[in-house]
Coordinates of N, CA, C and O in Angstrom, one line a residue:
M1 N 1.0 -1.4 0.0 CA 0.0 0.0 0.0 C 0.9 1.3 -0.1 O 2.2 1.1 0.7
I2 N 0.4 2.2 -0.5 CA 0.9 3.6 -0.7 C 0.0 4.8 -0.4 O -1.2 4.5 -0.7
T3 N 0.4 5.8 0.3 CA -0.6 6.7 0.6 C -0.1 8.0 -0.3 O 0.7 8.4 -0.4
L4 N -1.3 8.5 -1.2 CA -1.0 9.7 -2.1 C -2.0 10.6 -1.7 O -3.0 10.3 -1.0
G5 N -1.6 12.0 -2.1 CA -2.5 13.1 -2.0 C -2.4 13.9 -3.3 O -1.3 13.8 -3.8
V6 N -3.4 14.5 -3.5 CA -3.4 15.3 -4.9 C -3.9 16.7 -4.7 O -4.6 17.1 -4.0
V7 N -2.8 17.8 -5.1 CA -2.9 19.1 -4.3 C -2.5 20.1 -5.6 O -1.8 20.0 -6.5
V8 N -2.7 21.5 -5.1 CA -2.2 22.6 -5.8 C -1.4 23.3 -4.7 O -1.6 23.5 -3.6
D9 N -0.1 23.0 -5.2 CA 1.0 23.7 -4.4 C 1.0 25.2 -4.3 O 0.6 25.8 -5.3
V10 N 1.2 25.8 -2.9 CA 1.3 27.3 -2.9 C 2.5 27.6 -3.2 O 3.7 27.0 -2.8
P11 N 2.9 28.4 -4.2 CA 4.3 28.9 -4.7 C 5.0 29.5 -3.8 O 4.4 30.3 -2.8
E12 N 6.5 29.7 -3.9 CA 7.2 30.7 -3.4 C 6.9 32.0 -3.9 O 6.5 32.2 -5.0
P13 N 7.2 33.1 -3.1 CA 7.9 33.2 -1.8 C 6.6 32.9 -0.6 O 6.8 32.8 0.5
Y14 N 5.3 32.7 -1.3 CA 4.4 32.6 -0.3 C 4.3 31.4 0.6 O 4.0 31.4 2.0
A15 N 5.0 30.3 0.2 CA 5.0 28.9 0.7 C 6.1 29.0 2.0 O 5.6 28.6 3.1
E16 N 7.1 29.8 1.9 CA 8.0 30.1 2.9 C 7.4 30.9 4.1 O 7.7 30.5 5.1
R17 N 6.6 31.8 3.5 CA 6.0 32.8 4.7 C 5.2 31.7 5.5 O 5.1 31.9 6.6
I18 N 4.3 30.9 5.0 CA 3.3 29.9 5.8 C 4.4 29.0 6.5 O 4.1 29.0 7.8
R19 N 5.2 28.5 6.1 CA 6.3 27.5 6.9 C 6.9 28.1 8.1 O 6.8 27.7 9.1
A20 N 7.4 29.4 7.8 CA 7.9 30.3 8.9 C 6.9 30.6 10.0 O 7.2 30.5 11.1
A21 N 5.8 30.9 9.5 CA 4.7 31.2 10.5 C 4.4 30.0 11.1 O 4.1 30.2 12.6
R22 N 4.3 28.8 10.7 CA 4.0 27.6 11.1 C 5.0 27.3 12.3 O 4.9 26.8 13.3
R23 N 6.3 27.3 11.9 CA 7.5 27.2 12.8 C 7.4 28.0 14.1 O 7.7 27.6 15.2
S24 N 6.9 29.3 14.0 CA 7.0 30.2 15.0 C 5.9 29.6 15.9 O 6.1 30.2 17.1
W25 N 4.8 29.1 15.7 CA 3.8 28.7 16.7 C 4.0 27.1 17.1 O 3.2 26.5 17.6
Q26 N 5.3 26.4 16.7 CA 5.9 25.3 17.3 C 4.9 24.1 16.4 O 4.7 23.1 17.2
D27 N 4.5 24.3 15.3 CA 3.8 23.5 14.6 C 4.5 22.3 14.0 O 5.4 22.4 13.3
P28 N 4.3 21.1 14.6 CA 5.3 19.9 14.2 C 5.1 19.7 12.7 O 6.0 18.8 12.3
E29 N 4.0 20.1 12.1 CA 3.9 19.8 10.5 C 4.5 20.7 9.7 O 4.4 20.7 8.4
A30 N 5.1 22.0 10.3 CA 5.5 23.0 9.4 C 6.4 22.6 8.2 O 6.3 23.2 7.3
D31 N 7.3 21.7 8.4 CA 8.3 21.3 7.5 C 8.0 19.8 7.0 O 8.7 19.4 6.1
I32 N 6.8 19.1 7.3 CA 6.7 18.0 6.8 C 5.5 18.2 5.8 O 5.4 17.1 4.9
I33 N 4.7 19.0 5.8 CA 3.7 19.3 4.9 C 3.7 20.4 4.2 O 3.4 21.6 4.6
P34 N 4.1 20.3 2.8 CA 4.1 21.7 2.0 C 2.8 22.4 2.0 O 1.8 21.7 1.9
P35 N 2.9 23.6 2.2 CA 1.7 24.6 2.2 C 0.9 24.2 0.5 O 1.8 24.3 -0.5
H36 N -0.4 23.9 0.6 CA -1.1 23.5 -0.5 C -2.7 23.5 -0.4 O -3.1 23.8 0.9
I37 N -3.3 23.6 -1.4 CA -4.8 23.3 -1.4 C -4.9 21.8 -1.9 O -4.8 21.7 -2.8
T38 N -5.8 21.1 -0.8 CA -6.0 19.7 -1.1 C -7.1 19.7 -2.3 O -8.2 20.5 -2.2
L39 N -6.9 18.8 -3.2 CA -7.7 18.4 -4.2 C -8.3 17.1 -3.8 O -9.5 16.7 -3.9
V40 N -7.4 16.2 -3.5 CA -7.9 14.8 -3.0 C -7.0 14.4 -1.6 O -5.7 14.5 -1.8
A41 N -7.7 14.5 -0.6 CA -7.0 14.2 0.6 C -6.4 12.7 0.8 O -6.6 12.0 -0.2
P42 N -5.5 12.5 1.7 CA -4.7 11.4 1.6 C -5.4 10.0 1.5 O -6.4 10.0 2.1
V43 N -5.2 9.3 0.5 CA -5.7 8.1 0.4 C -4.7 7.1 0.3 O -3.9 7.2 -0.6
S44 N -5.1 5.8 0.8 CA -4.1 4.5 0.7 C -4.5 3.8 -0.5 O -5.8 3.3 -0.4
I45 N -3.7 3.4 -1.4 CA -4.2 2.6 -2.5 C -3.0 1.3 -2.6 O -2.0 1.6 -2.0
D46 N -3.3 0.6 -3.3 CA -2.5 -0.6 -3.8 C -1.3 0.0 -4.6 O -1.7 0.7 -5.4
I47 N -0.1 -0.4 -4.5 CA 1.0 0.3 -5.3 C 0.7 -0.2 -6.8 O 1.2 0.7 -7.7
D48 N 0.2 -1.3 -7.0 CA -0.2 -1.7 -8.2 C -1.0 -0.6 -9.2 O -1.1 -0.8 -10.3
V49 N -1.7 0.3 -8.4 CA -2.7 1.0 -8.9 C -2.2 2.2 -9.4 O -2.8 3.1 -9.8
V50 N -1.0 2.7 -8.8 CA -0.4 3.9 -8.8 C -0.2 4.3 -10.5 O -0.6 5.5 -10.8
P51 N 0.2 3.5 -11.4 CA 0.2 3.8 -13.0 C -1.4 4.4 -13.3 O -1.4 5.3 -14.1
T52 N -2.2 3.6 -13.0 CA -3.7 4.0 -13.3 C -4.0 5.4 -12.8 O -4.7 6.1 -13.3
V53 N -3.5 5.5 -11.5 CA -3.8 7.0 -10.9 C -2.9 8.1 -11.7 O -3.7 9.2 -12.1
E54 N -1.8 7.7 -12.0 CA -1.2 8.8 -12.6 C -1.7 9.0 -14.1 O -1.7 10.2 -14.7
A55 N -2.0 8.0 -14.7 CA -2.5 8.1 -16.2 C -4.1 9.0 -16.1 O -4.4 9.9 -16.6
H56 N -4.8 8.7 -14.9 CA -6.0 9.5 -14.7 C -5.5 11.0 -14.6 O -6.6 11.8 -15.1
L57 N -4.6 11.1 -13.6 CA -4.3 12.5 -13.4 C -4.0 13.4 -14.6 O -4.3 14.5 -14.8
A58 N -3.1 12.6 -15.5 CA -2.7 13.2 -16.7 C -3.8 13.7 -17.6 O -3.8 14.6 -18.2
A59 N -4.9 12.7 -17.8 CA -5.9 12.9 -18.6 C -6.8 13.8 -18.1 O -7.2 14.8 -18.8
V60 N -7.2 14.0 -16.8 CA -8.0 15.1 -16.2 C -7.2 16.6 -16.4 O -7.9 17.4 -16.9
C61 N -5.9 16.5 -16.0 CA -5.3 17.8 -16.1 C -5.2 18.2 -17.6 O -5.1 19.5 -17.8
A62 N -5.0 17.4 -18.5 CA -4.8 17.8 -20.0 C -5.9 18.7 -20.5 O -5.8 19.5 -21.2
T63 N -7.1 18.3 -19.8 CA -8.3 19.1 -20.4 C -8.8 20.3 -19.5 O -9.6 20.8 -19.9
A64 N -8.1 20.5 -18.3 CA -8.7 21.2 -17.4 C -7.7 22.6 -17.4 O -6.5 22.7 -17.5
P65 N -8.5 23.8 -17.6 CA -7.8 25.1 -18.0 C -7.0 25.6 -16.7 O -7.6 25.3 -15.8
P66 N -5.9 26.3 -16.9 CA -5.2 26.9 -15.7 C -6.2 28.0 -15.0 O -7.2 28.4 -16.0
F67 N -5.8 28.3 -14.0 CA -6.8 29.4 -13.2 C -6.0 30.1 -12.2 O -5.2 29.9 -12.0
A68 N -6.5 31.2 -11.9 CA -6.1 32.3 -10.7 C -6.4 31.8 -9.6 O -7.7 31.5 -9.3
V69 N -5.6 31.9 -8.5 CA -6.0 31.9 -7.1 C -5.8 33.0 -6.3 O -4.6 33.5 -6.6
H70 N -6.6 33.4 -5.4 CA -6.2 34.6 -4.6 C -6.5 33.9 -3.1 O -7.7 33.3 -2.8
L71 N -5.5 33.9 -2.3 CA -5.8 33.6 -0.8 C -5.8 35.0 -0.1 O -4.9 35.8 -0.3
R72 N -6.6 35.2 0.8 CA -6.6 36.1 1.6 C -7.4 35.9 3.1 O -8.4 35.5 3.1
G73 N -6.5 36.3 4.0 CA -7.0 36.2 5.4 C -7.1 34.6 5.9 O -7.1 33.9 5.3
T74 N -7.7 34.6 7.3 CA -7.8 33.4 7.8 C -9.3 33.0 8.0 O -10.0 33.8 8.0
G75 N -9.3 31.7 8.3 CA -10.6 31.2 8.6 C -10.5 30.1 9.7 O -9.4 29.5 9.8
T76 N -11.6 29.5 10.2 CA -11.4 28.2 10.9 C -12.6 27.4 11.0 O -13.7 27.9 10.6
F77 N -12.3 26.2 11.3 CA -13.5 24.9 11.4 C -13.7 24.9 12.9 O -14.8 24.0 13.2
R78 N -13.1 25.8 13.8 CA -13.5 25.6 15.2 C -14.9 26.0 15.4 O -15.3 26.8 14.7
P79 N -15.6 25.5 16.3 CA -15.4 24.5 17.2 C -15.5 22.8 16.5 O -15.3 22.1 17.3
L80 N -16.1 22.9 15.2 CA -16.3 21.6 14.7 C -14.9 20.8 14.7 O -15.0 19.5 14.9
S81 N -14.0 21.4 14.1 CA -12.6 20.7 14.0 C -11.4 21.8 14.5 O -11.5 23.0 14.0
P82 N -10.4 21.4 14.9 CA -9.5 22.2 15.3 C -8.5 22.7 14.4 O -7.2 22.3 14.2
V83 N -8.9 23.4 13.3 CA -8.2 23.6 12.2 C -8.3 25.2 11.8 O -9.4 25.9 11.9
V84 N -7.2 25.9 11.4 CA -7.2 27.4 11.0 C -6.7 27.3 9.5 O -5.6 26.4 9.2
F85 N -7.2 28.1 8.8 CA -6.7 27.9 7.4 C -6.8 29.4 6.7 O -7.2 30.3 7.2
L86 N -6.1 29.6 5.5 CA -6.0 30.5 4.7 C -7.3 30.4 3.6 O -7.6 29.2 3.1
T87 N -8.0 31.5 3.5 CA -9.1 31.4 2.6 C -8.9 31.6 1.3 O -8.3 32.5 0.9
V88 N -9.4 30.8 0.4 CA -9.5 31.0 -1.0 C -10.8 31.9 -1.4 O -11.9 31.5 -1.2
V89 N -10.2 32.9 -1.8 CA -11.4 33.9 -2.2 C -11.5 34.1 -3.8 O -12.6 34.7 -4.3
Q90 N -10.5 33.6 -4.7 CA -10.8 33.6 -5.9 C -10.0 32.1 -6.4 O -8.7 31.9 -5.7
G91 N -10.6 31.6 -7.4 CA -10.2 30.2 -7.6 C -11.0 29.0 -7.0 O -10.6 27.9 -7.3
I92 N -12.2 29.3 -6.4 CA -12.9 28.1 -5.8 C -13.6 27.6 -6.8 O -13.4 26.1 -6.7
A93 N -14.1 27.9 -7.9 CA -14.7 27.1 -8.8 C -13.6 26.2 -9.7 O -13.9 24.8 -9.9
G94 N -12.5 26.9 -10.1 CA -11.4 25.9 -10.4 C -10.9 24.8 -9.6 O -10.9 23.7 -10.2
C95 N -10.9 25.0 -8.3 CA -10.5 24.1 -7.4 C -11.7 22.9 -7.4 O -11.3 21.9 -7.3
E96 N -12.7 23.5 -7.3 CA -14.0 22.4 -7.1 C -14.2 21.5 -8.4 O -14.5 20.5 -8.4
T97 N -13.9 22.3 -9.7 CA -13.9 21.4 -10.9 C -13.1 20.6 -10.7 O -13.2 19.3 -11.3
L98 N -11.8 20.8 -10.5 CA -10.7 19.9 -10.5 C -10.9 18.7 -9.6 O -10.6 17.5 -9.7
E99 N -11.4 18.9 -8.5 CA -11.6 18.1 -7.3 C -12.7 17.2 -7.8 O -12.4 15.9 -7.8
R100 N -13.7 17.6 -8.5 CA -14.9 16.8 -8.9 C -14.2 15.6 -10.0 O -14.6 14.4 -9.9
Q101 N -13.5 16.4 -11.0 CA -13.0 15.4 -12.0 C -11.8 14.4 -11.6 O -11.7 13.4 -12.1
I102 N -10.9 14.8 -10.5 CA -10.1 13.9 -10.2 C -10.7 12.8 -9.2 O -10.0 11.7 -9.1
R103 N -11.5 13.2 -8.4 CA -11.9 12.4 -7.2 C -13.0 11.2 -7.8 O -14.1 11.3 -7.3
C104 N -12.6 10.5 -8.9 CA -13.4 9.4 -9.5 C -12.3 8.4 -9.9 O -11.2 8.5 -9.9
G105 N -13.0 7.5 -10.6 CA -12.1 6.3 -11.1 C -11.0 5.6 -9.8 O -11.7 5.4 -8.8
P106 N -9.9 5.7 -10.1 CA -9.0 5.2 -9.2 C -8.7 6.1 -7.9 O -8.2 5.6 -6.9
L107 N -9.2 7.2 -8.0 CA -9.2 8.1 -6.7 C -10.7 8.4 -6.3 O -10.8 9.4 -5.6
A108 N -11.5 7.8 -6.5 CA -12.9 7.8 -5.9 C -12.9 7.3 -4.3 O -12.6 6.2 -3.9
V109 N -13.2 8.6 -3.6 CA -13.1 8.2 -2.2 C -14.4 9.0 -1.6 O -14.8 10.1 -2.3
D110 N -14.7 8.7 -0.5 CA -16.1 9.3 0.0 C -15.5 10.5 0.7 O -14.4 10.3 1.3
L111 N -16.2 11.4 1.1 CA -15.8 12.7 1.7 C -16.4 12.8 3.0 O -17.7 12.6 3.1
R112 N -15.6 13.1 4.1 CA -16.2 13.3 5.5 C -17.2 14.5 5.7 O -18.1 14.5 6.2
F113 N -16.5 15.6 4.9 CA -17.3 16.8 4.8 C -17.4 17.2 3.2 O -16.6 16.9 2.5
P114 N -18.3 18.1 2.9 CA -18.3 18.5 1.5 C -16.8 19.3 1.3 O -16.3 19.8 2.2
Y115 N -16.6 19.1 -0.1 CA -15.3 19.8 -0.3 C -15.3 21.2 -0.3 O -16.1 21.8 -0.6
H116 N -14.2 21.8 0.2 CA -14.0 23.2 0.3 C -12.6 23.3 0.2 O -11.7 23.2 1.2
P117 N -12.2 24.3 -0.8 CA -10.7 24.6 -0.9 C -10.2 25.7 0.1 O -10.9 26.6 0.1
Y118 N -9.2 25.4 0.9 CA -8.3 26.3 1.7 C -7.0 25.6 1.9 O -6.6 24.7 1.4
V119 N -6.2 26.5 2.6 CA -4.7 26.0 2.9 C -4.7 26.1 4.3 O -4.7 27.1 5.1
T120 N -4.3 24.8 4.9 CA -4.1 24.5 6.2 C -2.9 25.2 6.9 O -1.9 25.1 6.1
I121 N -3.2 26.1 8.0 CA -1.9 26.6 8.5 C -1.7 26.1 10.0 O -0.8 26.5 10.5
A122 N -2.7 25.5 10.7 CA -2.6 25.0 11.9 C -3.8 24.0 12.2 O -4.8 24.3 11.8
A123 N -3.4 22.8 12.6 CA -4.2 21.9 12.9 C -3.8 20.9 13.9 O -2.6 20.5 14.2
E124 N -5.1 20.6 14.8 CA -4.8 19.7 16.1 C -3.6 20.3 17.0 O -2.8 19.8 17.7
L125 N -3.5 21.6 17.1 CA -2.7 22.3 18.1 C -3.7 22.7 19.3 O -4.8 22.9 19.2
P126 N -3.0 23.0 20.4 CA -3.7 23.7 21.5 C -4.2 25.0 21.1 O -3.8 25.7 20.2
P127 N -5.3 25.5 21.9 CA -6.3 26.4 21.2 C -5.3 27.7 21.2 O -5.8 28.7 20.4
H128 N -4.5 28.1 22.2 CA -3.7 29.4 22.1 C -2.9 29.4 20.9 O -2.7 30.5 20.3
Q129 N -2.5 28.3 20.3 CA -1.6 28.2 19.2 C -2.4 28.4 18.1 O -2.3 29.0 16.8
L130 N -3.8 27.9 18.0 CA -4.6 28.1 16.8 C -4.9 29.4 16.8 O -5.2 30.1 15.9
D131 N -5.4 30.1 18.0 CA -5.8 31.5 18.1 C -4.6 32.4 17.4 O -4.8 33.3 16.6
R132 N -3.3 32.1 17.7 CA -2.2 32.8 17.3 C -2.1 32.7 15.6 O -1.8 33.7 15.1
A133 N -2.5 31.5 15.3 CA -2.3 31.1 13.9 C -3.4 32.1 13.1 O -3.2 32.7 12.1
Y134 N -4.4 32.2 13.8 CA -5.7 32.9 13.2 C -5.2 34.4 12.9 O -5.5 35.2 12.2
V135 N -4.7 34.8 14.1 CA -4.1 36.3 14.1 C -3.0 36.7 13.2 O -3.0 37.7 12.3
D136 N -1.9 35.7 13.3 CA -0.6 36.1 12.6 C -0.8 36.0 11.3 O 0.0 36.9 10.6
L137 N -1.7 35.5 10.7 CA -1.7 35.4 9.1 C -3.1 36.0 8.8 O -3.5 35.9 7.4
G138 N -3.8 36.6 9.6 CA -5.2 37.3 9.3 C -5.0 38.4 8.1 O -5.9 38.5 7.3
D139 N -3.8 39.1 8.1 CA -3.7 39.9 6.8 C -2.9 39.2 5.5 O -2.6 39.8 4.7
F140 N -2.5 37.8 5.6 CA -2.0 37.3 4.4 C -2.9 37.4 3.2 O -4.0 37.3 3.1
S141 N -1.9 37.7 2.3 CA -2.6 37.7 0.8 C -1.7 37.3 -0.2 O -0.3 37.6 -0.2
A142 N -2.1 36.4 -1.2 CA -1.3 35.8 -2.2 C -2.0 35.7 -3.3 O -3.3 35.1 -3.3
R143 N -1.6 36.1 -4.4 CA -2.2 35.8 -5.8 C -1.4 34.9 -6.7 O -0.1 35.3 -6.7
F144 N -1.7 33.9 -7.3 CA -1.0 33.1 -8.2 C -1.9 32.2 -9.2 O -2.8 32.1 -8.8
D145 N -1.1 32.1 -10.4 CA -1.8 30.9 -11.1 C -1.6 29.7 -11.1 O -0.4 29.2 -10.7
V146 N -2.7 28.7 -11.1 CA -2.5 27.5 -11.0 C -2.3 26.9 -12.4 O -3.1 26.9 -13.2
E147 N -1.1 26.3 -12.5 CA -0.8 25.8 -13.8 C -0.7 24.3 -14.0 O -0.4 23.6 -15.0
E148 N -0.6 23.9 -12.6 CA -0.5 22.4 -12.5 C -0.9 21.8 -11.1 O -1.2 22.6 -10.3
V149 N -0.8 20.6 -11.2 CA -1.6 19.7 -10.1 C -0.4 18.9 -9.8 O 0.3 18.4 -10.5
A150 N -0.3 18.7 -8.4 CA 0.9 17.8 -7.7 C 0.5 16.4 -7.3 O -0.6 16.5 -6.5
L151 N 1.0 15.4 -7.7 CA 0.6 14.1 -6.7 C 1.9 13.9 -5.7 O 3.1 14.2 -6.0
Y152 N 1.6 13.8 -4.4 CA 2.3 13.7 -3.3 C 2.4 12.2 -2.8 O 1.4 11.6 -2.8
E153 N 3.4 11.8 -2.2 CA 3.6 10.3 -1.6 C 3.7 10.5 -0.3 O 4.9 11.4 0.1
L154 N 3.4 10.0 0.9 CA 3.8 10.1 2.2 C 4.8 9.0 2.5 O 4.6 7.8 2.1
G155 N 6.0 9.6 2.9 CA 7.1 8.7 3.1 C 7.5 8.8 4.7 O 6.8 9.4 5.3
E156 N 8.5 8.4 4.8 CA 8.8 8.1 6.3 C 9.3 9.4 7.0 O 9.0 9.9 8.3
T157 N 9.6 10.4 6.1 CA 10.0 12.0 6.7 C 8.9 12.9 6.2 O 9.2 14.2 6.4
G158 N 7.9 12.5 5.7 CA 6.8 13.4 5.4 C 6.2 13.4 4.0 O 6.6 12.4 3.5
W159 N 5.8 14.4 3.3 CA 5.2 14.0 2.1 C 6.1 14.7 1.1 O 7.1 15.7 1.1
K160 N 6.4 13.9 -0.1 CA 7.2 14.1 -1.1 C 6.6 14.1 -2.5 O 5.8 13.4 -2.7
R161 N 6.8 15.3 -3.1 CA 6.3 15.3 -4.5 C 6.7 14.2 -5.4 O 7.9 14.1 -5.5
R162 N 5.6 13.6 -5.8 CA 5.9 12.4 -6.6 C 6.0 12.8 -8.2 O 6.9 12.4 -9.2
S163 N 5.1 13.8 -8.6 CA 4.9 14.0 -9.9 C 4.0 15.3 -10.0 O 3.2 15.7 -9.2
A164 N 4.1 15.9 -11.2 CA 3.1 16.9 -11.6 C 2.5 17.0 -12.8 O 3.0 16.4 -13.7
Y165 N 1.3 17.5 -13.1 CA 0.6 17.3 -14.3 C 0.3 18.9 -14.7 O -0.6 19.6 -13.9
T166 N 0.7 19.2 -15.9 CA 0.2 20.5 -16.5 C -1.3 20.5 -16.7 O -1.7 19.6 -17.5
L167 N -1.8 21.7 -16.4 CA -3.1 21.9 -16.9 C -3.1 22.6 -18.3 O -2.5 23.3 -18.5
G168 N -4.3 21.9 -18.8 CA -4.5 22.7 -20.4 C -3.6 22.2 -21.3 O -3.5 22.9 -22.4
M169 N -3.0 21.0 -21.3 CA -1.9 20.4 -22.2 C -2.6 20.3 -23.7 O -2.1 20.4 -24.7
S170 N -3.9 19.8 -23.6 CA -4.6 19.3 -24.8 C -5.4 20.6 -25.4 O -6.1 20.4 -26.5
A171 N -5.4 21.8 -25.1 CA -6.3 23.0 -25.2 C -5.6 23.5 -26.4 O -4.2 23.5 -26.6

């Protein structure tokens, strides 16, 4: 078995600002999980299915157009879930469309909650650290174009990028 996740990476210099902030409030996942917008949450699959997953991602991404994302400010799922995140204020439809197209076939998984694009900046931390994350990045703003989707693999030292798929290759 192998654990995979499909994401939109947050590019530099924004990713480093997020990692530095996470380090400042002692988030143990600051350097283990790269800043990203999840399209398909971690899923364990048989290693023999990986080529099918990769072909599926290539086919979906080839027909999906690039789109712009704007992250602005923080939000939280508390008290339901101890998570603080950066809010996607532009690019929601692009993320939702990709998520629907990708989360089928070999990546068909049931969702615990309806899909909602965001960038996690703190999770499962003590309340005072979640409060700090909410305030510290409350003025965060980043604009970037999404031109690819990344496939990550969970290894012994965290998440590692396995491959990337360019959007709109067949357009």
